[in-house]
XYZ file of C-alpha atoms in Angstrom:
616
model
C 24.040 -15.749 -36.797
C 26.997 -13.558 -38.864
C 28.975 -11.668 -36.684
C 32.013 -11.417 -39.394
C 32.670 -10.288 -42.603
C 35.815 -7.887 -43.033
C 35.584 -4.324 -42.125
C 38.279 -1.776 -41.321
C 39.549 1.625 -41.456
C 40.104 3.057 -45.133
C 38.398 6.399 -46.039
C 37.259 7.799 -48.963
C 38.661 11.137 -50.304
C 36.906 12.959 -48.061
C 38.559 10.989 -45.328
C 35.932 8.977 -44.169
C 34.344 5.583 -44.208
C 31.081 4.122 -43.673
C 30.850 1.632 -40.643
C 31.297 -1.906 -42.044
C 32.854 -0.778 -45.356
C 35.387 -3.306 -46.636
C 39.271 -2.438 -45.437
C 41.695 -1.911 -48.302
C 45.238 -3.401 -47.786
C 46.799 0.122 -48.651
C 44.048 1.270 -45.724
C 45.682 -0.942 -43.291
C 49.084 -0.588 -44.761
C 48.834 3.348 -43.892
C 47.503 2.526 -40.693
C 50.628 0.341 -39.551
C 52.359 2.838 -40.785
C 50.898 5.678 -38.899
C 51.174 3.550 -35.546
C 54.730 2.865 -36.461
C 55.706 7.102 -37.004
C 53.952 7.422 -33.725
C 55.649 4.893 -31.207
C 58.731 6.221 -33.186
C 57.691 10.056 -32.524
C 57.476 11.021 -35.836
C 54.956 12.944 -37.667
C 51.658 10.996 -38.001
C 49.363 11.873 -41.140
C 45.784 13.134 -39.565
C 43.823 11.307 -41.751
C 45.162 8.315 -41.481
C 44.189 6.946 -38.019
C 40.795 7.928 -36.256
C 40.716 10.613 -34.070
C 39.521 8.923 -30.936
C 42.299 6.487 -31.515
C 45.038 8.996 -32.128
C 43.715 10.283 -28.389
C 43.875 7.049 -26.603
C 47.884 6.414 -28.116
C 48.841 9.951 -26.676
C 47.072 8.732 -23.539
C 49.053 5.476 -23.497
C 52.587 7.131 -24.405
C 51.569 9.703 -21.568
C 51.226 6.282 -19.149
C 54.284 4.954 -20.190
C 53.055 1.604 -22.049
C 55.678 -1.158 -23.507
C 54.482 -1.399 -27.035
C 57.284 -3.951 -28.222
C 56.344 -6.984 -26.245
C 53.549 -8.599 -23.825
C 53.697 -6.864 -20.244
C 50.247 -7.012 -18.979
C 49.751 -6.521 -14.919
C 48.157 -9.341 -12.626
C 46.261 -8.127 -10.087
C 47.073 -9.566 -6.553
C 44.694 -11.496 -5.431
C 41.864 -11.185 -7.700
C 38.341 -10.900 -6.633
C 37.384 -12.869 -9.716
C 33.514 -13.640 -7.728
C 32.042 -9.614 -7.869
C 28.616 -9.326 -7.947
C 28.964 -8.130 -11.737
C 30.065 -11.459 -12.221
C 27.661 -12.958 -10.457
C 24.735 -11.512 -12.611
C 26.363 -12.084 -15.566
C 27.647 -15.180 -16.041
C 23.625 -16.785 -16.942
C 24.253 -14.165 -20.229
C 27.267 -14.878 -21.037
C 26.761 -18.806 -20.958
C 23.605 -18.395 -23.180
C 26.039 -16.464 -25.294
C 28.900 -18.385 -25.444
C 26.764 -21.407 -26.985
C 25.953 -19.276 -29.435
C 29.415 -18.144 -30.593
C 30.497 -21.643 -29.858
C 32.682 -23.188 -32.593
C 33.353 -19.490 -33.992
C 36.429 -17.491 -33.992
C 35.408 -14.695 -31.007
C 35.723 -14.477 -27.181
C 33.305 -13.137 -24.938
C 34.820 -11.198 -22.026
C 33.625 -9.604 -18.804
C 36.013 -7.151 -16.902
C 35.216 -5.138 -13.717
C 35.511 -1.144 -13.899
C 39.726 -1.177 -13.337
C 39.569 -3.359 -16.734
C 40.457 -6.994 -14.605
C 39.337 -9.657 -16.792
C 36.789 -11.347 -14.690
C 35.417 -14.080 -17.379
C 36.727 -14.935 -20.822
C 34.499 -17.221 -23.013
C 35.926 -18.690 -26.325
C 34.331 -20.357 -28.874
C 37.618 -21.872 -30.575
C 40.764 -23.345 -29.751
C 43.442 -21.370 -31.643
C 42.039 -17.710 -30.684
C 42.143 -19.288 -26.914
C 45.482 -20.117 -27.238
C 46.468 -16.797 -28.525
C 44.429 -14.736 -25.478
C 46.144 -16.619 -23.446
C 49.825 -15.858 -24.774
C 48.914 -11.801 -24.750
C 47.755 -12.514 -21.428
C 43.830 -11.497 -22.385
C 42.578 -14.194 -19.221
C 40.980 -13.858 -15.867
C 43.173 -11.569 -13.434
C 45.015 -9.849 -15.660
C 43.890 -5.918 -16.071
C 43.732 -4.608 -19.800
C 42.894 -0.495 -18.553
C 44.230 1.349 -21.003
C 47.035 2.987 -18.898
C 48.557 -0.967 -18.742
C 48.116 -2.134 -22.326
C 47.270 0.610 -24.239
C 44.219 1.239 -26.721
C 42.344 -1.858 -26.788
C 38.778 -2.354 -26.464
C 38.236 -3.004 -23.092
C 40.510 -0.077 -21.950
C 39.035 2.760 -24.607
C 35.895 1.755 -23.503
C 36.603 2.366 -19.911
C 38.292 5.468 -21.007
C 36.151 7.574 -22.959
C 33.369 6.007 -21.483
C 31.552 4.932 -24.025
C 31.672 1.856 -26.789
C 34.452 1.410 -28.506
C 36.117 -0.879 -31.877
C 39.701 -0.982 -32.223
C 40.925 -2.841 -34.939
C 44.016 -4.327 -36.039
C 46.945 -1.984 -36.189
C 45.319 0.597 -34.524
C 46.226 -1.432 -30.888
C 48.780 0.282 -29.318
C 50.606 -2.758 -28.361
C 51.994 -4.404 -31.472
C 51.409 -7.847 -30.225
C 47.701 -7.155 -30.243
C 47.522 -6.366 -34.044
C 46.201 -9.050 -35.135
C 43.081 -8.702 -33.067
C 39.820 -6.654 -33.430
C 37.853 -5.777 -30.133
C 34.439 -4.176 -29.258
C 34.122 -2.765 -25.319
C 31.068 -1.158 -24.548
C 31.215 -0.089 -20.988
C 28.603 -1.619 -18.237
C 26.964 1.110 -16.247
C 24.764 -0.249 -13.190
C 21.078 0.254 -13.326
C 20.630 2.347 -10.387
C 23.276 4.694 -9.439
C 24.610 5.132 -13.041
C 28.177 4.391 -12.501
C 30.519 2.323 -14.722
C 30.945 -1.330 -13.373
C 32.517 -3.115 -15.535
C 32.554 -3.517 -19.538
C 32.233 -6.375 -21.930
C 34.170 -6.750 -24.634
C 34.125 -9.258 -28.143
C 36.952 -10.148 -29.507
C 38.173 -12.123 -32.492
C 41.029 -12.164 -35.361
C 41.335 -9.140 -37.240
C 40.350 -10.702 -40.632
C 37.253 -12.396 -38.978
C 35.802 -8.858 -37.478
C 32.454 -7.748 -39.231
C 30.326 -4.277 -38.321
C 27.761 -6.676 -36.120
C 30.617 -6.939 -33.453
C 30.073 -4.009 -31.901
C 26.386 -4.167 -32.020
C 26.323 -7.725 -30.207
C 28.627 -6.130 -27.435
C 26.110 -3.323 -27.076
C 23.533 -5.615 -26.156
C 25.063 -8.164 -24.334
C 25.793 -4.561 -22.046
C 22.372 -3.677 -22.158
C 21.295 -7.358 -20.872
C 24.050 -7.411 -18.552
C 22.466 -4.177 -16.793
C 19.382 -5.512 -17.058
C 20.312 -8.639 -14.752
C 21.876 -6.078 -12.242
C 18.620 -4.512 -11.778
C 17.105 -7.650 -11.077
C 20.059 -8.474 -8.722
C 19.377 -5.274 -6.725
C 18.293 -5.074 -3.683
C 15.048 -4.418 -2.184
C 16.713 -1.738 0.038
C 18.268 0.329 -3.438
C 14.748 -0.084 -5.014
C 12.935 0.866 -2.834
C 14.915 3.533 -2.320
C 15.071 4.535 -6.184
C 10.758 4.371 -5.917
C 11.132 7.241 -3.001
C 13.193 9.792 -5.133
C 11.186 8.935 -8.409
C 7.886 9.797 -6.341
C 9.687 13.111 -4.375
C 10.767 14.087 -8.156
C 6.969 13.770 -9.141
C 6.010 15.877 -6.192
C 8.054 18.817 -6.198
C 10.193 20.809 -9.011
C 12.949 21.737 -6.640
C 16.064 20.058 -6.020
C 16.003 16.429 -4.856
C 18.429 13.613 -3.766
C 18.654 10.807 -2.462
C 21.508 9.175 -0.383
C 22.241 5.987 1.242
C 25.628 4.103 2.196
C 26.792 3.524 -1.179
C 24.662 5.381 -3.148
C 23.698 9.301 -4.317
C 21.702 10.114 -6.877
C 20.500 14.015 -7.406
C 18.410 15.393 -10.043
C 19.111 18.039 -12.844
C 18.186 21.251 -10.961
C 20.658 20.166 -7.644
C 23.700 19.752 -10.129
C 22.830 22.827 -11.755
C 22.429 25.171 -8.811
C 25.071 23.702 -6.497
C 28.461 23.593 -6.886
C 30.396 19.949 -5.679
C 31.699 21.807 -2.898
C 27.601 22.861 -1.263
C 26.443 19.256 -2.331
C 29.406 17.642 -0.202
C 28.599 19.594 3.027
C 24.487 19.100 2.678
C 25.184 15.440 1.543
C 27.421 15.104 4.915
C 24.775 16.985 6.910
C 22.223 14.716 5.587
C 24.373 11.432 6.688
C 25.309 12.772 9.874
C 21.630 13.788 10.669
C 20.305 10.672 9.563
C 22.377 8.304 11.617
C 21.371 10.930 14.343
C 17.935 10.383 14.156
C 16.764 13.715 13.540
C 13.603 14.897 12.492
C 11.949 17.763 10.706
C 14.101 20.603 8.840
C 17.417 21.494 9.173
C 19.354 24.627 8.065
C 22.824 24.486 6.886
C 25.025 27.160 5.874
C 27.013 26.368 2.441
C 30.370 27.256 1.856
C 29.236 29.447 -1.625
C 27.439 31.851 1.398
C 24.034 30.682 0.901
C 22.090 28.682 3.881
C 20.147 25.824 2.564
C 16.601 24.338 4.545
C 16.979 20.574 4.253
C 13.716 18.307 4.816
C 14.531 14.691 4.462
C 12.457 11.520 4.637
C 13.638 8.527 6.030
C 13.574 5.058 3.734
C 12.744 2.307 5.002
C 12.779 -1.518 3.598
C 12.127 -4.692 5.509
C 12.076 -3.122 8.777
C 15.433 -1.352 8.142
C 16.431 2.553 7.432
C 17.612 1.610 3.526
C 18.639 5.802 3.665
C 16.731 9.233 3.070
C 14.723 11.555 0.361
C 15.834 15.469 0.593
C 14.303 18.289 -0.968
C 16.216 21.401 -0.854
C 15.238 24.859 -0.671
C 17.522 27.881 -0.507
C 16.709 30.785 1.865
C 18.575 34.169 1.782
C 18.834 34.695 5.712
C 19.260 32.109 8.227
C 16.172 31.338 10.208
C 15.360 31.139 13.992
C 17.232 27.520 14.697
C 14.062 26.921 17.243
C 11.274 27.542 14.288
C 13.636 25.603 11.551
C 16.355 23.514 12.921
C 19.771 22.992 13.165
C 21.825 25.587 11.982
C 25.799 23.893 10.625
C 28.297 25.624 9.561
C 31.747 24.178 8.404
C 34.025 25.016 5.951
C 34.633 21.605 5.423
C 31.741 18.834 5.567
C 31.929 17.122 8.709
C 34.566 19.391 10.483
C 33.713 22.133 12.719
C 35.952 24.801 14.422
C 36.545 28.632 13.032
C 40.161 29.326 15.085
C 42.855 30.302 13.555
C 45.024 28.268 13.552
C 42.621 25.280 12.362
C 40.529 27.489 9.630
C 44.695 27.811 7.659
C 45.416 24.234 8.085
C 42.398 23.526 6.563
C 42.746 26.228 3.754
C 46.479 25.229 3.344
C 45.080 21.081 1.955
C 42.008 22.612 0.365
C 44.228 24.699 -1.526
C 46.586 22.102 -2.450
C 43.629 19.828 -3.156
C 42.492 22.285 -5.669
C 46.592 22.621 -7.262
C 46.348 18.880 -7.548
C 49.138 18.823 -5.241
C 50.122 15.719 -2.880
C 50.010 16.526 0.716
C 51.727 15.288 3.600
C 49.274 16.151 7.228
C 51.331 16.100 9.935
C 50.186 15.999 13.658
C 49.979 14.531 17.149
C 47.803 11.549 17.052
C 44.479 12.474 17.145
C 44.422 15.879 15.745
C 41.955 14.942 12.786
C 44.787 14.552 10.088
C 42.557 11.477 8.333
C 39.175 13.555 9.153
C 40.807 16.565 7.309
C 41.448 14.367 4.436
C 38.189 12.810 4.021
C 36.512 16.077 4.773
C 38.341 17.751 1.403
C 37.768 14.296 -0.493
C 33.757 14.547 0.668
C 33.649 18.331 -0.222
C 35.099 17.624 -4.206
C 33.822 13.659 -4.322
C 31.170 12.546 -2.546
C 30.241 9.578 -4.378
C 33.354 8.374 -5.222
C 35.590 5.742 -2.747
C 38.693 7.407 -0.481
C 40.779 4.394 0.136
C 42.810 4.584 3.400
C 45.856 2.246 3.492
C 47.087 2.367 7.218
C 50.797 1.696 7.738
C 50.688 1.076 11.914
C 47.756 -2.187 10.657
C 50.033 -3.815 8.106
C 53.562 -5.148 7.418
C 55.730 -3.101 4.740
C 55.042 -5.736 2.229
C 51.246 -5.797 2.878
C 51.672 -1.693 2.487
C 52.671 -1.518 -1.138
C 50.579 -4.812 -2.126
C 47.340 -3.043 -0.672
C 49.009 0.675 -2.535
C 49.566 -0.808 -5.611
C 46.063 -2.287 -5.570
C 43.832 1.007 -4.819
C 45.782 2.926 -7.410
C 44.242 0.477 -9.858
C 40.617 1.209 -8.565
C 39.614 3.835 -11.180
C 36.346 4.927 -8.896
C 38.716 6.160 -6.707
C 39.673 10.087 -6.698
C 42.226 9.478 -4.404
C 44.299 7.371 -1.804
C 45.489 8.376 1.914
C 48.686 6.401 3.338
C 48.256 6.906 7.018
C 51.363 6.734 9.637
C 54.355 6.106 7.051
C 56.518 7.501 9.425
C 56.111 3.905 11.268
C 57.274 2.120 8.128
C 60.831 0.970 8.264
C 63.625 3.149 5.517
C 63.585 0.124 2.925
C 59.618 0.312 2.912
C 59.343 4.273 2.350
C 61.889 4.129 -0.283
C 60.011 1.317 -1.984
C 56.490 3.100 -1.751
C 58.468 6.721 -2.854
C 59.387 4.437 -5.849
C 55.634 2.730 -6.113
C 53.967 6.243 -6.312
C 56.756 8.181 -8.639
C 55.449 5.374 -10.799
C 51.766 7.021 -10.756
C 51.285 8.728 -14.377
C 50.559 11.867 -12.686
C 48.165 14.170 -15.112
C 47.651 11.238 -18.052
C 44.794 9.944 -18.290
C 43.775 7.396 -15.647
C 45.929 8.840 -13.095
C 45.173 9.623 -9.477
C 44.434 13.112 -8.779
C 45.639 13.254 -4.985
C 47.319 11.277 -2.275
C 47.760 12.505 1.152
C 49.985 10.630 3.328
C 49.647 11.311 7.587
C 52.479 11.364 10.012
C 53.369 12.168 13.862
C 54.350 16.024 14.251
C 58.272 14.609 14.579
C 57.479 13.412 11.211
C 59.963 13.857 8.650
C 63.597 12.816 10.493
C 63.059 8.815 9.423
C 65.819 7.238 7.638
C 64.148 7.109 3.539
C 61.878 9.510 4.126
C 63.817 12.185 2.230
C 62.671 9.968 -1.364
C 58.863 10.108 0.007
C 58.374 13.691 0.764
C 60.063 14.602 -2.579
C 56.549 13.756 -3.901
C 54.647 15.934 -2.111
C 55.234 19.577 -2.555
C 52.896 20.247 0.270
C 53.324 19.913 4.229
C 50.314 20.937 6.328
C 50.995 20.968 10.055
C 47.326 19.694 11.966
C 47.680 21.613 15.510
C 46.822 20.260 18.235
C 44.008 20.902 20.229
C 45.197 22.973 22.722
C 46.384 25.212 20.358
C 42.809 25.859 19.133
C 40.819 25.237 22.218
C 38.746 28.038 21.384
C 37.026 25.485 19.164
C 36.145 23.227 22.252
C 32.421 24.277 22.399
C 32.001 23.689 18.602
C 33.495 19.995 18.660
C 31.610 19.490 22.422
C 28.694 20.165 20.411
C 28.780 18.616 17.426
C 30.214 14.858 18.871
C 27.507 14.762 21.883
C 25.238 15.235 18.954
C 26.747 12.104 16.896
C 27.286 10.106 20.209
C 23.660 10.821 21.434
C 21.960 10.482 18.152
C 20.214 13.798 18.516
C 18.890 13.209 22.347
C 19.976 17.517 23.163
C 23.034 16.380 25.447
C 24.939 19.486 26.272
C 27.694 20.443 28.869
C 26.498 22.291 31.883
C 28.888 25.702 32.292
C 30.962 23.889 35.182
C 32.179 20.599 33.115
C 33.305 23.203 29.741
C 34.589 24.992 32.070
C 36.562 21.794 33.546
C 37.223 20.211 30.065
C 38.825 23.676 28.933
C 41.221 23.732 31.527
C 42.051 20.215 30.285
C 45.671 19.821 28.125
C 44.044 17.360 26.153
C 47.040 15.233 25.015
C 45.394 13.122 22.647
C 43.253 16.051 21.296
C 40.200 15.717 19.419
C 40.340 11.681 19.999
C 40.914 12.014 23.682
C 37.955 14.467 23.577
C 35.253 11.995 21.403
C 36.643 8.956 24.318
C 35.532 11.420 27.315
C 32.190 12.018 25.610
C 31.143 8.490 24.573
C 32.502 7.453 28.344
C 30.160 10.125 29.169
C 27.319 8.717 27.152
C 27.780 5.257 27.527
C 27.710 4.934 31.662
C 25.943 8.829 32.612
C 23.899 10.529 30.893
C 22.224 10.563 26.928
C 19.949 13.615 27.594
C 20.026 16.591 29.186
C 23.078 18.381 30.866
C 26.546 16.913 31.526
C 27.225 17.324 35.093
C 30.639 17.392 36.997
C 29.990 13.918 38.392
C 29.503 12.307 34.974
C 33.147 12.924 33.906
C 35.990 10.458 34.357
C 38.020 10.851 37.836
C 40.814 12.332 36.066
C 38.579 15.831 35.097
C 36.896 15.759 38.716
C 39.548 18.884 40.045
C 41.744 20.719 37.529
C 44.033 23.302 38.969
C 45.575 25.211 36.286
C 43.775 27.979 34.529
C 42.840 27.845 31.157
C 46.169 29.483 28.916
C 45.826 30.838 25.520
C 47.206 29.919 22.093
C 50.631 31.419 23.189
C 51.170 30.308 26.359
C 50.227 26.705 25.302
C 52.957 27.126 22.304
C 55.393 28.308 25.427
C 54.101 25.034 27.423
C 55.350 22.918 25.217
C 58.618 24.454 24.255
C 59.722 24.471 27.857
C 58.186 20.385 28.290
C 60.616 19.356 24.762
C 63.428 21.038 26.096
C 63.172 19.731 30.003
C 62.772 15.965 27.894
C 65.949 16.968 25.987
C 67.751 17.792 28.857
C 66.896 15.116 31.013
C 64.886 17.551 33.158
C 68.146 19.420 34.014
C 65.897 22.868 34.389
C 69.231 25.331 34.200
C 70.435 23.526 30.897
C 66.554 23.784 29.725
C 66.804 27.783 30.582
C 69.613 28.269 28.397
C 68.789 26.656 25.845
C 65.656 28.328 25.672
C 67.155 31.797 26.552
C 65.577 32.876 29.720
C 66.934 33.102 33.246
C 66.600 29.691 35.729
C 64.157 32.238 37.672
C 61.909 32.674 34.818
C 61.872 28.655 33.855
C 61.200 27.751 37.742
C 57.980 30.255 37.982
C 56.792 28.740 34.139
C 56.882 24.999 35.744
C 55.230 26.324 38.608
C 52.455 27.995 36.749
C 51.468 25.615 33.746
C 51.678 22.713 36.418
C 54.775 20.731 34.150
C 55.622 17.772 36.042
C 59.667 17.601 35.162
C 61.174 14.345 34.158
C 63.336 11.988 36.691
């Protein structure tokens, strides 16, 4: 079979040229020409380069790219064995023997542009790939090496030639390259792509064809590399589509699919909280309808069908309807309402934190959460990633797990995963000053707004957050500090959060606090907040009680006899002035009274009545 026979850029006086059209040498002179005005920032004639190609150089200037000589990134580690590859690599045997002895590679990437297989059918094109670094483990995206087929492809989405000088890399010139992105069977999303290369003088208008199909037959293998679980899931929503002309998704661990009308009449924010709903109700265990309020103001009545494949729940089918008023939660279910999916709680003081990193969310601004442990500072995050990007991968990169080196390797390694809308750094403030400075430096790297880039990273810290040696570099970054308070300062919100974890811990069995224990767990300081709360409530479930009411008896000896009364948002705030200063002072109560500007009278009777235990 003919792959070859020269083709190229050169247009006719209108400016255009039919695919496969023979290349003039004055075509390709003005295109080397044009490439050269552009990496040089001069003037580039429009008609002398493609449009989509002009595109993808801006986009590679915009990331930064080395043009002038060979600096392609290794991935760390490569996970050279993905399932893509897996499927594949039958196909691309089959076609390797029949490029063999021709001047083309065959090359499978995963969907960050890693080179997972390259296949080449003669020695002296090998031996080139292999000095530009186009080899297994070495990522061509397009924000690394510029336009190039693989990376264009990946791009724009979509199959794409680049030929000769239009590379944005000048050691790549003598190339030509077909990508045609693979998209997996199933869910839709990209995968992977496969791209064809050979020598620029070799490169014929079937190139791009055979790439197209080798994608198509690729897919094809991933479908029958599914999963009986996906399938059979797939089979449910095709039938609930057939039955009903309302909206209808689907949803398992991995996986969302929705149809036309859901996309249409929600926006991303009202599909992340029923999507969340749906997960949290399904690893409940409800049953029948459920109502939940949207954040656009309407309330939504949910009926979703367990899936089930080889004796396991594979997900669940919804159908959506929209009501105008909320209904009787008795006659239709479960009424939610969060601002955020996933988070409950309407004080204050917790309704602006959340605001303040939905809002900088929205500005594409970085945001630091800072907190006691166990506020929710990760839960907040995920919440506004789950409201904007449900289907798409939050990476979390904890500092407290890892060594500072393992920090930046694991960094550097999710801001290459294109699926991913964005990446949370949890507890920097426990990294050492030479590992902050280096990870300020790793992310001021991030081409911020080019294409490719990552549109938010939250980082998490303690509330004394801030005062580390290096952090000064880091949280130059992030225009945007959100303070998390702590639980006490929104224990209005206790009955919300009671009732929404029993309902998570008990899978749905109606376990509620009798009056006595909220009235017990209100009094409660709660020093490790919402986390201290969720460990009282599984040690409730676990050894007590899974139904019914929650009785005095069935909380841990330290809740059996509380004697303070419960204090309000200010008085807590006033609490914990007086216990920093007393731990600054070295419980010296008259130099804590000073410094907080009351008399030793007033400090003695505030001890006495918040119950503060003073320091040795």
């Amino acid at each position: 079979m003919d792959y070859f026979g020269q083709v190229g850029d050169g247009r006719d006086a209108r400016g255009s040229r039919a695919r496969g059209e023979v290349a003039l040498p004055s075509d390709q002179n003005r295109l080397a020409l044009a490439r050269e005005h552009f990496l040089t920032q001069e003037t580039v004639e429009p008609r002398a380069v493609r449009e989509s190609i002009l595109a993808s150089w801006w986009r590679s200037r915009r990331s930064q790219v080395v043009a002038d000589h060979v600096a392609v990134p290794y991935v760390d580690n490569p996970d050279l064995d993905l399932p893509l590859a897996r499927s594949a690599d039958d196909l691309l045997r089959r076609l390797a023997e029949q490029l063999d002895g021709q001047p083309v590679s065959l090359i499978l990437t995963d969907r960050a542009g890693m080179v997972l297989r390259r296949l080449t059918g003669d020695s002296g094109l090998h031996r080139h790939l292999d000095r530009v670094l186009l080899a297994p483990g070495f990522r061509y995206a397009e924000d690394a090496v510029g336009t190039n087929g693989i990376g264009t492809a990946l791009e724009n989405g979509r199959a794409s030639h680049v030929f000769g000088h239009e590379h944005y890399a000048e050691y790549l010139e003598d190339l030509a390259c077909a990508g045609v992105p693979i998209r997996h069977p199933i869910t839709g999303k990209t995968v992977g792509a496969v791209d064809l290369t050979c020598w620029r003088k070799d490169a014929g208008p079937l190139l791009l064809t055979l790439a197209k199909t080798a994608a198509d037959q690729i897919s094809q293998a991933l479908l029958a590399d599914t999963g009986v679980h996906e399938l059979e899931l797939f089979r449910a929503y095709l039938q609930a589509c057939r039955r009903t002309t309302g909206m209808v998704l689907a949803l398992a661990d991995d996986l969302i699919i929705m149809n036309e009308l859901t996309r249409k009449s929600l926006d991303p924010a009202d599909q992340s909280v029923l999507l969340r709903s749906a997960s949290e109700a399904l690893a409940e265990g409800r049953r029948g309808p459920m109502l939940v309020a949207l954040p656009g103001g309407e309330t939504a009545r949910m009926s979703f069908r367990p899936v089930h494949a080889t004796g396991h729940t594979s997900g669940a089918v919804l159908t959506v309807n929209l009501v105008e008023q909320p209904e009787d939660s008795g006659a239709g279910g479960v009424l939610l309402r969060m601002f955020l999916p996933g988070l409950v709680g309407s004080g204050a003081l917790w309704l602006r934190c959340c605001h303040e990193a939905d809002r900088a969310h929205r500005a594409g601004e970085w945001v630091i959460l800072s907190g006691e442990p166990g506020v929710g500072k990760l839960a907040l995050a995920r919440a506004i990633h789950q409201r904007y990007h449900a289907s798409c991968r939050f990476p979390v990169v904890d500092a407290a797990a890892l060594t500072g080196p393992e920090v930046l390797a694991q960094v550097r390694t999710e801001l290459h995963d294109r699926d991913a809308r964005a990446l949370a750094v949890t507890h920097v403030d426990r990294l050492p000053a030479e590992q902050l400075s280096a990870l300020a430096e790793l992310l001021r790297g991030v081409p911020t707004g080019a294409a490719g880039a990552l549109p938010w990273v939250v980082v998490t810290e303690g509330a004394a957050g801030g005062s580390e040696p290096g952090s000064a570099a880091l949280r130059e970054l992030f225009p945007t500090t959100v303070e998390v308070p702590p639980l006490r300062h929104h224990i209005e919100d206790l009955t919300e959060l009671v009732s929404f974890l029993l309902a998570r811990l008990s899978h749905g069995g109606g376990l509620h606090c009798s009056p006595e224990v909220m009235h017990r767990l209100r009094r409660s300081t709660w020093p490790g907040n919402v986390a201290q709360l969720r460990q009282v409530l599984s040690h409730v479930v676990a050894h007590h009680r899974r139904a019914g009411a929650i009785l005095p008896t069935d909380l841990p000896p330290d809740y059996h006899a509380v004697s303070r009364r419960p204090l309000s948002q200010l008085e807590s705030i006033e609490r914990d002035a007086i216990i920093e200063t007393l731990m600054l002072s070295g419980g010296n109560k008259q130099t804590a009274a000073k410094s907080l500007g009351v008399s030793r009278a007033t400090i003695y009777r505030r001890i006495h009545e918040y119950g503060i235990v003073t320091p040795d």
